[in-house]
Amino acid sequence: MKAFTFRLEPILTMREGIRKSALGAYAHSIQKCNALEKEISNLKKDLLFLQNDIAEQRAKLFSPSIDLPNQASILNMEDQINSKCQNLQKAKDDENLKRKQFLEADNSLKSVVRLKEKQQIAHIEDQLSKEELEMEDIINSRFNFNSNLKIKNEY
């Protein structure tokens, strides 16, 4: 049986590389989103702690001169949270883009793999049918040879 060779093997290799790099980019974007979510969670905890601390200070003594920096700290912390939330939204948009790119690369690779499998099956079927024809030819030639020997022996 003749060995199967896939003529599009370089394309298959290239698409495997594209899929691998797309998967890496997608994983990196997921990690970035997770890190931003963790930062936002920590900032919210810090803000809550700061608000509780300020509330305790106000319960003891309320002075506008002391409260002004406290309010500035709260506003600064809220600005940081909002900034991180905007960054998170951008990161999630990037994650969705990377996911789509990965899925496209994956589908592209799968189509070449399916083509390879189909061609391999067709090759095997073709080779088996050729072998069957060769076996039939051998059997028929032996039968004809034996028939000719019998006819010659009879005369």
Short mmCIF file of C-alpha atoms in Angstrom, two decimals:
data_model
loop_
_atom_site.label_atom_id
_atom_site.label_comp_id
_atom_site.label_asym_id
_atom_site.label_seq_id
_atom_site.Cartn_x
_atom_site.Cartn_y
_atom_site.Cartn_z
CA MET A 1 0.00 0.00 0.00
CA LYS A 2 1.28 3.42 -0.95
CA ALA A 3 1.86 5.77 2.01
CA PHE A 4 -0.51 8.69 2.48
CA THR A 5 0.95 12.17 2.10
CA PHE A 6 -1.03 15.29 2.90
CA ARG A 7 -0.03 18.06 0.53
CA LEU A 8 -1.42 20.78 2.81
CA GLU A 9 0.75 19.78 5.79
CA PRO A 10 2.52 23.20 5.88
CA ILE A 11 -0.88 24.92 6.06
CA LEU A 12 -1.92 22.56 8.85
CA THR A 13 1.26 23.37 10.77
CA MET A 14 0.76 27.10 10.21
CA ARG A 15 -2.84 26.96 11.42
CA GLU A 16 -1.79 24.98 14.49
CA GLY A 17 0.68 27.78 15.29
CA ILE A 18 -1.97 30.46 14.74
CA ARG A 19 -4.38 28.58 17.01
CA LYS A 20 -1.72 28.21 19.69
CA SER A 21 -0.86 31.92 19.64
CA ALA A 22 -4.56 32.86 19.64
CA LEU A 23 -5.11 30.60 22.64
CA GLY A 24 -2.18 32.25 24.44
CA ALA A 25 -3.55 35.72 23.72
CA TYR A 26 -7.01 34.66 24.91
CA ALA A 27 -5.58 33.20 28.13
CA HIS A 28 -3.58 36.40 28.71
CA SER A 29 -6.71 38.53 28.29
CA ILE A 30 -8.60 36.34 30.77
CA GLN A 31 -5.77 36.74 33.29
CA LYS A 32 -5.82 40.50 32.76
CA CYS A 33 -9.58 40.64 33.44
CA ASN A 34 -9.22 38.51 36.55
CA ALA A 35 -6.41 40.73 37.85
CA LEU A 36 -8.49 43.87 37.27
CA GLU A 37 -11.51 42.32 38.99
CA LYS A 38 -9.32 41.47 41.97
CA GLU A 39 -7.93 45.03 42.06
CA ILE A 40 -11.45 46.47 41.96
CA SER A 41 -12.54 44.15 44.75
CA ASN A 42 -9.56 45.21 46.88
CA LEU A 43 -10.24 48.90 46.18
CA LYS A 44 -13.89 48.48 47.18
CA LYS A 45 -12.83 46.79 50.41
CA ASP A 46 -10.37 49.61 51.08
CA LEU A 47 -13.09 52.19 50.37
CA LEU A 48 -15.46 50.46 52.77
CA PHE A 49 -12.74 50.34 55.41
CA LEU A 50 -11.98 54.04 54.83
CA GLN A 51 -15.67 54.97 55.08
CA ASN A 52 -16.02 53.00 58.32
CA ASP A 53 -12.91 54.65 59.73
CA ILE A 54 -14.21 58.11 58.80
CA ALA A 55 -17.61 57.31 60.32
CA GLU A 56 -15.89 56.37 63.59
CA GLN A 57 -13.91 59.63 63.53
CA ARG A 58 -17.10 61.62 62.89
CA ALA A 59 -18.85 59.88 65.77
CA LYS A 60 -16.13 61.07 68.13
CA LEU A 61 -15.58 64.53 66.76
CA PHE A 62 -16.89 66.28 63.65
CA SER A 63 -14.73 69.05 62.35
CA PRO A 64 -15.05 70.41 58.79
CA SER A 65 -11.31 71.03 58.58
CA ILE A 66 -10.63 67.36 59.35
CA ASP A 67 -13.49 66.07 57.19
CA LEU A 68 -12.30 67.82 54.02
CA PRO A 69 -9.24 65.54 53.49
CA ASN A 70 -11.40 62.54 54.35
CA GLN A 71 -13.88 63.45 51.62
CA ALA A 72 -10.99 63.98 49.19
CA SER A 73 -9.67 60.51 50.07
CA ILE A 74 -13.09 58.97 49.43
CA LEU A 75 -13.42 60.79 46.10
CA ASN A 76 -9.91 59.73 45.10
CA MET A 77 -10.67 56.10 45.96
CA GLU A 78 -13.97 56.24 44.01
CA ASP A 79 -12.12 57.73 41.01
CA GLN A 80 -9.62 54.87 41.15
CA ILE A 81 -12.47 52.35 41.27
CA ASN A 82 -14.22 54.01 38.31
CA SER A 83 -10.97 54.09 36.35
CA LYS A 84 -10.36 50.40 37.05
CA CYS A 85 -13.97 49.60 36.06
CA GLN A 86 -13.43 51.36 32.73
CA ASN A 87 -10.19 49.43 32.25
CA LEU A 88 -12.03 46.24 33.13
CA GLN A 89 -14.70 46.94 30.51
CA LYS A 90 -12.00 47.51 27.89
CA ALA A 91 -10.26 44.32 29.00
CA LYS A 92 -13.52 42.36 28.72
CA ASP A 93 -14.08 43.74 25.23
CA ASP A 94 -10.54 42.68 24.36
CA GLU A 95 -11.20 39.26 25.92
CA ASN A 96 -14.30 38.82 23.73
CA LEU A 97 -12.27 39.82 20.66
CA LYS A 98 -9.50 37.37 21.58
CA ARG A 99 -12.08 34.62 22.17
CA LYS A 100 -13.57 35.22 18.71
CA GLN A 101 -10.11 35.18 17.16
CA PHE A 102 -9.31 31.94 18.96
CA LEU A 103 -12.56 30.34 17.82
CA GLU A 104 -11.88 31.41 14.22
CA ALA A 105 -8.36 29.97 14.39
CA ASP A 106 -9.70 26.79 15.98
CA ASN A 107 -12.37 26.37 13.30
CA SER A 108 -9.82 27.05 10.59
CA LEU A 109 -7.54 24.35 11.99
CA LYS A 110 -10.41 21.90 12.38
CA SER A 111 -11.43 22.38 8.75
CA VAL A 112 -7.92 21.45 7.56
CA VAL A 113 -7.83 18.48 9.95
CA ARG A 114 -11.20 17.26 8.62
CA LEU A 115 -9.93 17.66 5.06
CA LYS A 116 -6.84 15.64 5.95
CA GLU A 117 -8.98 12.90 7.50
CA LYS A 118 -11.26 12.78 4.44
CA GLN A 119 -8.31 12.61 2.07
CA GLN A 120 -6.70 9.91 4.19
CA ILE A 121 -9.89 7.83 4.16
CA ALA A 122 -10.23 8.34 0.40
CA HIS A 123 -6.59 7.33 -0.07
CA ILE A 124 -7.04 4.15 1.95
CA GLU A 125 -10.22 3.24 0.05
CA ASP A 126 -8.49 3.90 -3.26
CA GLN A 127 -5.48 1.81 -2.29
CA LEU A 128 -7.69 -1.04 -1.08
CA SER A 129 -9.66 -1.05 -4.32
CA LYS A 130 -6.40 -1.09 -6.32
CA GLU A 131 -5.17 -4.02 -4.23
CA GLU A 132 -8.45 -5.85 -4.79
CA LEU A 133 -8.16 -5.33 -8.56
CA GLU A 134 -4.56 -6.55 -8.50
CA MET A 135 -5.62 -9.64 -6.52
CA GLU A 136 -8.43 -10.30 -8.98
CA ASP A 137 -6.00 -9.96 -11.89
CA ILE A 138 -3.60 -12.40 -10.22
CA ILE A 139 -6.40 -14.87 -9.51
CA ASN A 140 -7.76 -14.59 -13.07
CA SER A 141 -4.32 -14.99 -14.61
CA ARG A 142 -3.66 -18.11 -12.51
CA PHE A 143 -7.05 -19.49 -13.42
CA ASN A 144 -6.40 -18.84 -17.12
CA PHE A 145 -2.90 -20.31 -16.87
CA ASN A 146 -4.22 -23.44 -15.10
CA SER A 147 -7.04 -23.71 -17.64
CA ASN A 148 -4.57 -23.50 -20.51
CA LEU A 149 -2.40 -26.21 -18.89
CA LYS A 150 -5.38 -28.51 -18.57
CA ILE A 151 -6.34 -27.94 -22.20
CA LYS A 152 -2.76 -28.64 -23.37
CA ASN A 153 -2.57 -31.77 -21.23
CA GLU A 154 -5.80 -33.07 -22.71
CA TYR A 155 -4.41 -32.96 -26.25
#
